[in-house]
Backbone as XML, in Angstrom:
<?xml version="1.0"?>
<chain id="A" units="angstrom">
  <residue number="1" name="UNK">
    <atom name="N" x="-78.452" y="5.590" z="0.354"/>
    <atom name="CA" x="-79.213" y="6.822" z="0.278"/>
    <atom name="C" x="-78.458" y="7.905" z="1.044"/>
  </residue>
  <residue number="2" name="UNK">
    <atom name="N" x="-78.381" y="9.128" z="0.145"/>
    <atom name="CA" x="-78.120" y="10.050" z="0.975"/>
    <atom name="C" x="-78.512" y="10.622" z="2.231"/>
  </residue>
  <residue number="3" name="UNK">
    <atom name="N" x="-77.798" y="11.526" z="2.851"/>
    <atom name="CA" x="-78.345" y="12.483" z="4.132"/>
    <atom name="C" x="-79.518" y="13.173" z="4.065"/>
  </residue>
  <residue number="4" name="UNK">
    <atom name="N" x="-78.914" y="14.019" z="2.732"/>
    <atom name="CA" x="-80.163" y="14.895" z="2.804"/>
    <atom name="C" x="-81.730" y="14.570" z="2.069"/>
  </residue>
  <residue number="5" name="UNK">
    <atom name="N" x="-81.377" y="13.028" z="1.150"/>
    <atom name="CA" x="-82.429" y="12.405" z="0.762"/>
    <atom name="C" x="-82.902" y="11.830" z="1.576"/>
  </residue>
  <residue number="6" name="UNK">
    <atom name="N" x="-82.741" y="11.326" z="2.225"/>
    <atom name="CA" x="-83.269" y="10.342" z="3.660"/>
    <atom name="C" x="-83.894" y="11.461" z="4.320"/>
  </residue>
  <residue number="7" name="UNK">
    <atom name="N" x="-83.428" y="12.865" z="4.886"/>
    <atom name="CA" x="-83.811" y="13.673" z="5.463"/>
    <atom name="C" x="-85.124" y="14.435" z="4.893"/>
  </residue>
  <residue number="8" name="UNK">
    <atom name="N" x="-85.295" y="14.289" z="3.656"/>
    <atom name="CA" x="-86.423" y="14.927" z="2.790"/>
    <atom name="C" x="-87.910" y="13.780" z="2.661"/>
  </residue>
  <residue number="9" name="UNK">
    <atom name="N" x="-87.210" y="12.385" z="2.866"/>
    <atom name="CA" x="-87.973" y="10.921" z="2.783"/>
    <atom name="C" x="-88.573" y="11.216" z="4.023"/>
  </residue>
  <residue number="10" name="UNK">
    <atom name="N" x="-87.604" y="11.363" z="5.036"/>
    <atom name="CA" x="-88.829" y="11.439" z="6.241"/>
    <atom name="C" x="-89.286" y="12.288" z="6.642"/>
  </residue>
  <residue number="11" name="UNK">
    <atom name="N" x="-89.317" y="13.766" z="5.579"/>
    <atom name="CA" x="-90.447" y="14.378" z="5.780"/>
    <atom name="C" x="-92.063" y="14.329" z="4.665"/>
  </residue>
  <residue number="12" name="UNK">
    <atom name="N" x="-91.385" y="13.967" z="3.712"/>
    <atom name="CA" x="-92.491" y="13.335" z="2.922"/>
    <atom name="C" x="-93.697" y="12.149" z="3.563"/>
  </residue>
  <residue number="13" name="UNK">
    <atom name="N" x="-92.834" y="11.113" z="3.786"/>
    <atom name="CA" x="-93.369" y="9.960" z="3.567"/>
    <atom name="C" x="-92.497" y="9.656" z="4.571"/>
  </residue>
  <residue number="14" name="UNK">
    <atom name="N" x="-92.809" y="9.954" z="5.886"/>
    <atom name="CA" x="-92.577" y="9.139" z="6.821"/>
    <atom name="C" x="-92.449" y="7.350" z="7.266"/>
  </residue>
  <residue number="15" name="UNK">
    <atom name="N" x="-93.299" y="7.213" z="7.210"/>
    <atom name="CA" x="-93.323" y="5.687" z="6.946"/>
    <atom name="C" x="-92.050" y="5.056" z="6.360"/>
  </residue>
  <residue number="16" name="UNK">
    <atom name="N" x="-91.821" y="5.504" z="4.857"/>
    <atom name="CA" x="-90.771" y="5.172" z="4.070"/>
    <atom name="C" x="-89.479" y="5.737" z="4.883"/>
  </residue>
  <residue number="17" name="UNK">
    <atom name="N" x="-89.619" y="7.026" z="4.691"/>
    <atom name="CA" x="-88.403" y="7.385" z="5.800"/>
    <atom name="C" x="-87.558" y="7.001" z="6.925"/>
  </residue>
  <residue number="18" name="UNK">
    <atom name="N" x="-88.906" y="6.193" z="7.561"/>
    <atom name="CA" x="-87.947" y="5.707" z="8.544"/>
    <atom name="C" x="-88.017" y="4.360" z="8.478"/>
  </residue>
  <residue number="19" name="UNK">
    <atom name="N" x="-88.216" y="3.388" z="7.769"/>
    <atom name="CA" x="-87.807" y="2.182" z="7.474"/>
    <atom name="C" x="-86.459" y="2.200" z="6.296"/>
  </residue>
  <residue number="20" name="UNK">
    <atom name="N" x="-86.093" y="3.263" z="5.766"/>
    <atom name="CA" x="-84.976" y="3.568" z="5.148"/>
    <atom name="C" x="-83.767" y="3.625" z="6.045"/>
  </residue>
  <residue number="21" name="UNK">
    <atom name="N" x="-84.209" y="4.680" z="6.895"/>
    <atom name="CA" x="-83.148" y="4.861" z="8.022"/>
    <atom name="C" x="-83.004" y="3.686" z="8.935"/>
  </residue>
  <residue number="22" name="UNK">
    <atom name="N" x="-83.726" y="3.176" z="8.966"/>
    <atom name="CA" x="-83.830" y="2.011" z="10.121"/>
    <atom name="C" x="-82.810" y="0.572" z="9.445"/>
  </residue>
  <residue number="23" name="UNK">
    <atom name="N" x="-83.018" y="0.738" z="8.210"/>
    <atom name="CA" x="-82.351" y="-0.172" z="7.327"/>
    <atom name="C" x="-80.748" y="-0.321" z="7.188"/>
  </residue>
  <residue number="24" name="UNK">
    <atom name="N" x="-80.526" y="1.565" z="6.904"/>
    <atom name="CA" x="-79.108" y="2.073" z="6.810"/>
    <atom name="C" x="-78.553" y="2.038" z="8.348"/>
  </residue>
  <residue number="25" name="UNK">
    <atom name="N" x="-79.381" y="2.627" z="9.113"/>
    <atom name="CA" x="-78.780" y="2.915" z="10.736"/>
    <atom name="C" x="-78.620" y="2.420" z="11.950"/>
  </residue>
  <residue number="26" name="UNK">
    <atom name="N" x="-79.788" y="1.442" z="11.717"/>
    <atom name="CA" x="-80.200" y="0.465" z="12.926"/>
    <atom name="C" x="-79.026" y="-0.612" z="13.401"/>
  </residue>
  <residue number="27" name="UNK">
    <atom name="N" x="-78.035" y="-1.054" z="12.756"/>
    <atom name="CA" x="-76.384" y="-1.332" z="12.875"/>
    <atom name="C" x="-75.957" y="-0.636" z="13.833"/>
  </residue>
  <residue number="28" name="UNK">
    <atom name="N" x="-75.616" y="0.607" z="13.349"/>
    <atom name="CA" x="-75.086" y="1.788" z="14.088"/>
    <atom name="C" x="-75.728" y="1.955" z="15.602"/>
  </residue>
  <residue number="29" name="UNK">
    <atom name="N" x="-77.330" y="2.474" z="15.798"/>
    <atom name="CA" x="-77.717" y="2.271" z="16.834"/>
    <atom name="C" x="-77.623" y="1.385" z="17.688"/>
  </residue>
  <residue number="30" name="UNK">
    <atom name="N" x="-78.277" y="0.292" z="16.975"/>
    <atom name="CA" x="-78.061" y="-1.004" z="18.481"/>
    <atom name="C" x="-77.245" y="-1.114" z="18.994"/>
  </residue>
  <residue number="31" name="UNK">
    <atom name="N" x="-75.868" y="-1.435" z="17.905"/>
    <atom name="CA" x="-74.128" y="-1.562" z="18.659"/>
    <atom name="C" x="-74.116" y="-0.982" z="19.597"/>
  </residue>
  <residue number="32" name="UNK">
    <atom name="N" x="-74.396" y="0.742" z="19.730"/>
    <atom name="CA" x="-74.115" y="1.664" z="21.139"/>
    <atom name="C" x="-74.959" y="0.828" z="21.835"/>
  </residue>
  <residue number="33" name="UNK">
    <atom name="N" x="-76.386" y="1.097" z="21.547"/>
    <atom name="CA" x="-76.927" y="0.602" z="22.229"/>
    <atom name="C" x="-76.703" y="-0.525" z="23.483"/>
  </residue>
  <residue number="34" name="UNK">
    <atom name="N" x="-76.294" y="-1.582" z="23.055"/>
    <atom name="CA" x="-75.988" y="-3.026" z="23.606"/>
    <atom name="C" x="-74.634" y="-2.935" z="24.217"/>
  </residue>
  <residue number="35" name="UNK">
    <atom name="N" x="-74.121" y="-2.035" z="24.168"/>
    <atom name="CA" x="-72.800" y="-1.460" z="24.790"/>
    <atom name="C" x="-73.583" y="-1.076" z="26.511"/>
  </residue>
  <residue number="36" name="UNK">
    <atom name="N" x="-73.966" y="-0.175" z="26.192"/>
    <atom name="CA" x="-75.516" y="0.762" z="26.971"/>
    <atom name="C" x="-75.897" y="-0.010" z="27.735"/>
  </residue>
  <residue number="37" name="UNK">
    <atom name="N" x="-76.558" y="-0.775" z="27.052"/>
    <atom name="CA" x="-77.660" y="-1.372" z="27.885"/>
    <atom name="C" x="-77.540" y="-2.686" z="27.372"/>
  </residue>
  <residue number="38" name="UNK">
    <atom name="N" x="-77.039" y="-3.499" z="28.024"/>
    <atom name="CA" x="-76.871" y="-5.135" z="27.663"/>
    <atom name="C" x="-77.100" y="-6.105" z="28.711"/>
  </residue>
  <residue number="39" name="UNK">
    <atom name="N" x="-78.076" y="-5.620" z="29.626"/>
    <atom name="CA" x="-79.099" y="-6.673" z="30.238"/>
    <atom name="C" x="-80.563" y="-6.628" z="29.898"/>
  </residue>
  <residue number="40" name="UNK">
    <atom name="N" x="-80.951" y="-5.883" z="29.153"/>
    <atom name="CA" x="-82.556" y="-6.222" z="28.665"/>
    <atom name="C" x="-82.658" y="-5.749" z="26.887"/>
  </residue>
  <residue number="41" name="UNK">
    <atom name="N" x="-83.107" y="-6.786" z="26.246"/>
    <atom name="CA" x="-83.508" y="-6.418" z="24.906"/>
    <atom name="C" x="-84.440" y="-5.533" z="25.057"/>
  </residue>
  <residue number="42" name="UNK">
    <atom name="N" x="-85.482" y="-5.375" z="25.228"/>
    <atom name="CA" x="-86.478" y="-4.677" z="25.584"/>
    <atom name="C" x="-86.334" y="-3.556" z="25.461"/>
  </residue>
  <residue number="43" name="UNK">
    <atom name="N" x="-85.656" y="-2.618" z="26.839"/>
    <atom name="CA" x="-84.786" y="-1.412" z="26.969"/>
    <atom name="C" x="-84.436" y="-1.080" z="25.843"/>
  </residue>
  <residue number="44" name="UNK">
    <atom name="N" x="-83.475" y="-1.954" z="25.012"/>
    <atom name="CA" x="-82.558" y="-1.720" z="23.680"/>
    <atom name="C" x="-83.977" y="-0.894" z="22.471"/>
  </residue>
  <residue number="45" name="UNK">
    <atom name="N" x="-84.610" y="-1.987" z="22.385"/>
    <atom name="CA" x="-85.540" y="-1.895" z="21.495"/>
    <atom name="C" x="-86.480" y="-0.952" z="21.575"/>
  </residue>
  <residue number="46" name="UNK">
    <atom name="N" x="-86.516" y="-0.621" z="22.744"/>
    <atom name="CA" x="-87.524" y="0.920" z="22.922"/>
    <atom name="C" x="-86.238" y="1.994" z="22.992"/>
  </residue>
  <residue number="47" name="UNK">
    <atom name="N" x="-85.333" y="2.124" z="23.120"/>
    <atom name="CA" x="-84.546" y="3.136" z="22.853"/>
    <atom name="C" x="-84.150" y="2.945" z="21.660"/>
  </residue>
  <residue number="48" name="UNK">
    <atom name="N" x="-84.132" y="1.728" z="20.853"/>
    <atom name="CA" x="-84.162" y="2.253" z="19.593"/>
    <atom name="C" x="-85.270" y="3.234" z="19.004"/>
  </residue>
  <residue number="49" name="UNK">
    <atom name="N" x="-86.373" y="2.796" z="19.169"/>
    <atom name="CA" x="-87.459" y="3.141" z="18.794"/>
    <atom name="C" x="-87.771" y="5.009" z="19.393"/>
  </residue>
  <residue number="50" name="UNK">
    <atom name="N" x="-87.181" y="4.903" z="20.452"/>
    <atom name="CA" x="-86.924" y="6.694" z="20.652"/>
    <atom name="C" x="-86.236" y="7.830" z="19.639"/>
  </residue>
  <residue number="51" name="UNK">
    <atom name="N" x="-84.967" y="6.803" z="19.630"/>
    <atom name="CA" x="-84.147" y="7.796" z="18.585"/>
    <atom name="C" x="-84.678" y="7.807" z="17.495"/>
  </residue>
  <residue number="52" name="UNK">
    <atom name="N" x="-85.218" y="6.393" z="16.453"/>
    <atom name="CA" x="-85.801" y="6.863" z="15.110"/>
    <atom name="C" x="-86.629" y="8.104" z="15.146"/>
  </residue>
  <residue number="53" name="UNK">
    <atom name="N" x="-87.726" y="7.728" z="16.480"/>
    <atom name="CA" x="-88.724" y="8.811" z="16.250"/>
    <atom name="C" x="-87.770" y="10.116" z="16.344"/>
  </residue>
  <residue number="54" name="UNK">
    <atom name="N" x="-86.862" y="10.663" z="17.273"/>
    <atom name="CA" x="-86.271" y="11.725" z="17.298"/>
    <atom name="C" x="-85.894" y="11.961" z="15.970"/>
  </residue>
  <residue number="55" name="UNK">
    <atom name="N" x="-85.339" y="11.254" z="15.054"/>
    <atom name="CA" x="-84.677" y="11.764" z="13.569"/>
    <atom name="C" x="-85.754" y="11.839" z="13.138"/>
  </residue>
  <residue number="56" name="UNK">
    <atom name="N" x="-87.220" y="11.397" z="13.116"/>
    <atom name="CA" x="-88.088" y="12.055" z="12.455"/>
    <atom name="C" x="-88.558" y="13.209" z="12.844"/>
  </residue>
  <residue number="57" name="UNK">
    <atom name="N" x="-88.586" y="13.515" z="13.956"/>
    <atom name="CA" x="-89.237" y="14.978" z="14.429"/>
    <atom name="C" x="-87.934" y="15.802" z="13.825"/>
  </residue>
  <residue number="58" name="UNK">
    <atom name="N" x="-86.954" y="15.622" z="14.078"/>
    <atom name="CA" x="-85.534" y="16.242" z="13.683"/>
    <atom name="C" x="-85.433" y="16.572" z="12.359"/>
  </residue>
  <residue number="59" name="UNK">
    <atom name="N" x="-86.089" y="15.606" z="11.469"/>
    <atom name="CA" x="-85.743" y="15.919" z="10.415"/>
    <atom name="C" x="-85.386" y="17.198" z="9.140"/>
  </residue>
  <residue number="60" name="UNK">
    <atom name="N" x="-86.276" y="17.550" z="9.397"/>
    <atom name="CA" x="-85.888" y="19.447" z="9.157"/>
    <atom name="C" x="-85.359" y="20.073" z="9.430"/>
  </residue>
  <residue number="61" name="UNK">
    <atom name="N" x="-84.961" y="20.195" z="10.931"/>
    <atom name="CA" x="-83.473" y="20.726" z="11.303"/>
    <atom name="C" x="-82.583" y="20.112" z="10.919"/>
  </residue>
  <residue number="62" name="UNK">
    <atom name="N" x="-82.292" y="18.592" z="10.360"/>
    <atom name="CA" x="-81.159" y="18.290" z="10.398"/>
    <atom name="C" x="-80.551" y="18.690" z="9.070"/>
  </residue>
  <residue number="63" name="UNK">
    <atom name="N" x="-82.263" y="18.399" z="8.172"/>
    <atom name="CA" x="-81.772" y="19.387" z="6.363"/>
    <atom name="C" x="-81.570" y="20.505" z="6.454"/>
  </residue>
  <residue number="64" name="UNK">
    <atom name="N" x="-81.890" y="21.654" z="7.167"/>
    <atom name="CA" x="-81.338" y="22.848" z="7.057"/>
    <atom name="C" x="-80.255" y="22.791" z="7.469"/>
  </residue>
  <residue number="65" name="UNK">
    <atom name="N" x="-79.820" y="22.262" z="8.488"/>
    <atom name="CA" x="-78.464" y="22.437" z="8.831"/>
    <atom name="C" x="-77.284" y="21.724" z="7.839"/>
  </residue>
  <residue number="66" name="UNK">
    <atom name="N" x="-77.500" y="20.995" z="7.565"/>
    <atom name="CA" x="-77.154" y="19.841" z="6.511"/>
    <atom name="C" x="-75.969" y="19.171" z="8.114"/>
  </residue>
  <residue number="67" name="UNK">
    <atom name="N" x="-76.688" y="18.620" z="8.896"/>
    <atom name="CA" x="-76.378" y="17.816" z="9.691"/>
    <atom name="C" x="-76.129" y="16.460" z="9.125"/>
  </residue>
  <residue number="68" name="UNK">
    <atom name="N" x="-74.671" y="15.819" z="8.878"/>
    <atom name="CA" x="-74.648" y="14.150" z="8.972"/>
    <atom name="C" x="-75.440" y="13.291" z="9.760"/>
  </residue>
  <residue number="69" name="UNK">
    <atom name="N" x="-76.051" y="12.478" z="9.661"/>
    <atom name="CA" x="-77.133" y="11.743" z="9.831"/>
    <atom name="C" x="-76.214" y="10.506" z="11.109"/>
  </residue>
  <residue number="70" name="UNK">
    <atom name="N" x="-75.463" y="10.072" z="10.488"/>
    <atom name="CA" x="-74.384" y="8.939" z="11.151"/>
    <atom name="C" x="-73.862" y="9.605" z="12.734"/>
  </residue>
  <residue number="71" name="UNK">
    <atom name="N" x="-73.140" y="10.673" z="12.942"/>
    <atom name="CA" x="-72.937" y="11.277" z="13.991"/>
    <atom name="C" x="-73.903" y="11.362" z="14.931"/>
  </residue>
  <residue number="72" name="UNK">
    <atom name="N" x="-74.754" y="12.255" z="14.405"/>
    <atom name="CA" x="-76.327" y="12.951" z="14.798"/>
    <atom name="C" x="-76.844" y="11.395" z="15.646"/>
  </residue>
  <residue number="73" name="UNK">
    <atom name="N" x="-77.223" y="10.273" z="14.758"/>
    <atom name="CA" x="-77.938" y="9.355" z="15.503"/>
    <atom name="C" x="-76.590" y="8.522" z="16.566"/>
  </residue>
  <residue number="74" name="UNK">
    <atom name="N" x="-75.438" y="8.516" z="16.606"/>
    <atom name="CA" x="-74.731" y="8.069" z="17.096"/>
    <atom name="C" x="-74.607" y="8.845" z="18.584"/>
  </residue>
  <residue number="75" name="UNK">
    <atom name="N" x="-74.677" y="10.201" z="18.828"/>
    <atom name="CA" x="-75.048" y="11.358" z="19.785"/>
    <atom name="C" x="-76.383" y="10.903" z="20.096"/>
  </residue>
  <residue number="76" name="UNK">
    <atom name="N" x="-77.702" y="10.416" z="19.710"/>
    <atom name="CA" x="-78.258" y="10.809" z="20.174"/>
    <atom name="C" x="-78.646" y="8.860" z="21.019"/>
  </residue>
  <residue number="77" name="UNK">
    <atom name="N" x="-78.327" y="8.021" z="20.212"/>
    <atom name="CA" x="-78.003" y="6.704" z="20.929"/>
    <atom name="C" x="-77.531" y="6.881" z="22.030"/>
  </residue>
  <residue number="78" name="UNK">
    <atom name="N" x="-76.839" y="7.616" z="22.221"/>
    <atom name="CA" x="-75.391" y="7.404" z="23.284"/>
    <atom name="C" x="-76.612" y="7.885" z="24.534"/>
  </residue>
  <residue number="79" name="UNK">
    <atom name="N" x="-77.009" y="9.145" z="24.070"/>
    <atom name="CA" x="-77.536" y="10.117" z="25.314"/>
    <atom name="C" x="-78.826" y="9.386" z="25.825"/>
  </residue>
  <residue number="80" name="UNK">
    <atom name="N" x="-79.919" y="8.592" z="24.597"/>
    <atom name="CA" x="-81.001" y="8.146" z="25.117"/>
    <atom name="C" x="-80.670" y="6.825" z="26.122"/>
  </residue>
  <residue number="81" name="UNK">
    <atom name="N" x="-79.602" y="6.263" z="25.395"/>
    <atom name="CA" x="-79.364" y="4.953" z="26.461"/>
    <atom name="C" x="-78.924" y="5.269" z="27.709"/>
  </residue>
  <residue number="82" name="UNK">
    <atom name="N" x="-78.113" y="7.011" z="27.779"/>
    <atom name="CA" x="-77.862" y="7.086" z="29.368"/>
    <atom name="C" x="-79.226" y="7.619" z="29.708"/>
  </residue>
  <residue number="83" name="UNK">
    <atom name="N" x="-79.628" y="8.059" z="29.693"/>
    <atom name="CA" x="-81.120" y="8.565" z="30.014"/>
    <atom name="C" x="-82.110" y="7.468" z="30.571"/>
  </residue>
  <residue number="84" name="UNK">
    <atom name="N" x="-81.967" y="6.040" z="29.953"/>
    <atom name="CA" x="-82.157" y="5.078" z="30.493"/>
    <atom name="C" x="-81.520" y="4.840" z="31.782"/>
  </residue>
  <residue number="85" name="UNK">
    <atom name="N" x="-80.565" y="4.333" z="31.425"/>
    <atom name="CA" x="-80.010" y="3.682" z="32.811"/>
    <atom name="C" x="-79.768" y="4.469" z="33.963"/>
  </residue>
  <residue number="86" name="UNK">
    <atom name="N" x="-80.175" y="5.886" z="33.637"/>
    <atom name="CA" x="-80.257" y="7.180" z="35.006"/>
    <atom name="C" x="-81.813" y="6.158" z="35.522"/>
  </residue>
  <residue number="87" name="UNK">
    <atom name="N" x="-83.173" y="6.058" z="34.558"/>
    <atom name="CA" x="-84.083" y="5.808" z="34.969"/>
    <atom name="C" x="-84.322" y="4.379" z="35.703"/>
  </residue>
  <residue number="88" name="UNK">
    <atom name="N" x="-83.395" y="3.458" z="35.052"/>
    <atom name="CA" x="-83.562" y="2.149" z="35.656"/>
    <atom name="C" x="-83.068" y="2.491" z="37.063"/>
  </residue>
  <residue number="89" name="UNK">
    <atom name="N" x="-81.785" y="3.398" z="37.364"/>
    <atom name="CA" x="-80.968" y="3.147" z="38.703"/>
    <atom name="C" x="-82.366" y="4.071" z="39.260"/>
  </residue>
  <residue number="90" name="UNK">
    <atom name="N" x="-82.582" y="4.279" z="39.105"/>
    <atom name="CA" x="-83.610" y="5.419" z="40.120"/>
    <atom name="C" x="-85.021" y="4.088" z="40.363"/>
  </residue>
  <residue number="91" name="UNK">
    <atom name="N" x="-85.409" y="3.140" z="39.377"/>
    <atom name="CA" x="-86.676" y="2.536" z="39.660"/>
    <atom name="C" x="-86.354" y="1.977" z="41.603"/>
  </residue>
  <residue number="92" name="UNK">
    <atom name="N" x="-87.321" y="2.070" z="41.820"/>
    <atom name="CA" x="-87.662" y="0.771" z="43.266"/>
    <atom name="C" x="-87.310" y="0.085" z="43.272"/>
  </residue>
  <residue number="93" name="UNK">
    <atom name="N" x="-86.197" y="-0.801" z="43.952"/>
    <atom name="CA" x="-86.227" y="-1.862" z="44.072"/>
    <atom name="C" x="-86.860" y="-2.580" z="44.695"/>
  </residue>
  <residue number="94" name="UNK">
    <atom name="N" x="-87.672" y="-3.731" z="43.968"/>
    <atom name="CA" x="-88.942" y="-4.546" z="44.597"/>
    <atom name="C" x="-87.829" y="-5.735" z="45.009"/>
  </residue>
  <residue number="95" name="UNK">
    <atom name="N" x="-88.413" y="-6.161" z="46.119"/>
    <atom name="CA" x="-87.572" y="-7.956" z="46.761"/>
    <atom name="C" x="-88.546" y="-8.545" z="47.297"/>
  </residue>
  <residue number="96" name="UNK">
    <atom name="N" x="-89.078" y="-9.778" z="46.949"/>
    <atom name="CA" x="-89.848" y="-10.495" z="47.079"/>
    <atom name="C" x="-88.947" y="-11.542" z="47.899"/>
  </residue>
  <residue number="97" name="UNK">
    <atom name="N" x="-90.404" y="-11.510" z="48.691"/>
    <atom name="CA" x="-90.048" y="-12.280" z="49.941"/>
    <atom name="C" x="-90.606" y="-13.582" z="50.223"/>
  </residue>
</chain>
């Protein structure tokens, strides 16, 4: 599926939209991902789940712009997984005693 069809899918019919993208992209994401962040699945899997939602809110900007889809989620993998691990280094460390 195309860019800008995928981009029109998830403004239609969301749902569809992003199990399309998730189908075509989710490769692409995790790899960074697990690069990223490769001590908790978890982490992975909710930052996946960030970026889809971002290409859906995105989606309209990315058709007007006629933004590549592949880049776009590859930028935005990269940035949510550091965004993570800013938040993990900042949690408390708990030590049980």
């Amino acid at each position: 599926m195309k860019d800008r069809e995928l981009t029109r899918l998830l403004q239609a019919h969301p749902e569809e939209g992003l199990e399309a993208a998730m189908l075509e992209y989710a490769p692409l994401v995790k790899g960074i991902l697990c690069r990223i962040l490769p001590q908790n699945p978890c982490d992975r899997e909710e930052c996946m789940a960030d970026v889809f939602v971002a290409l859906w809110r995105s989606a309209a900007k990315l058709e007007a712009a006629r933004t590549p889809l592949r880049p776009w989620l590859a930028v935005a993998a990269r940035n949510r997984g550091h965004q993570i691990i800013r938040l993990i280094l900042k949690m408390p460390k708990v030590i049980w005693a």
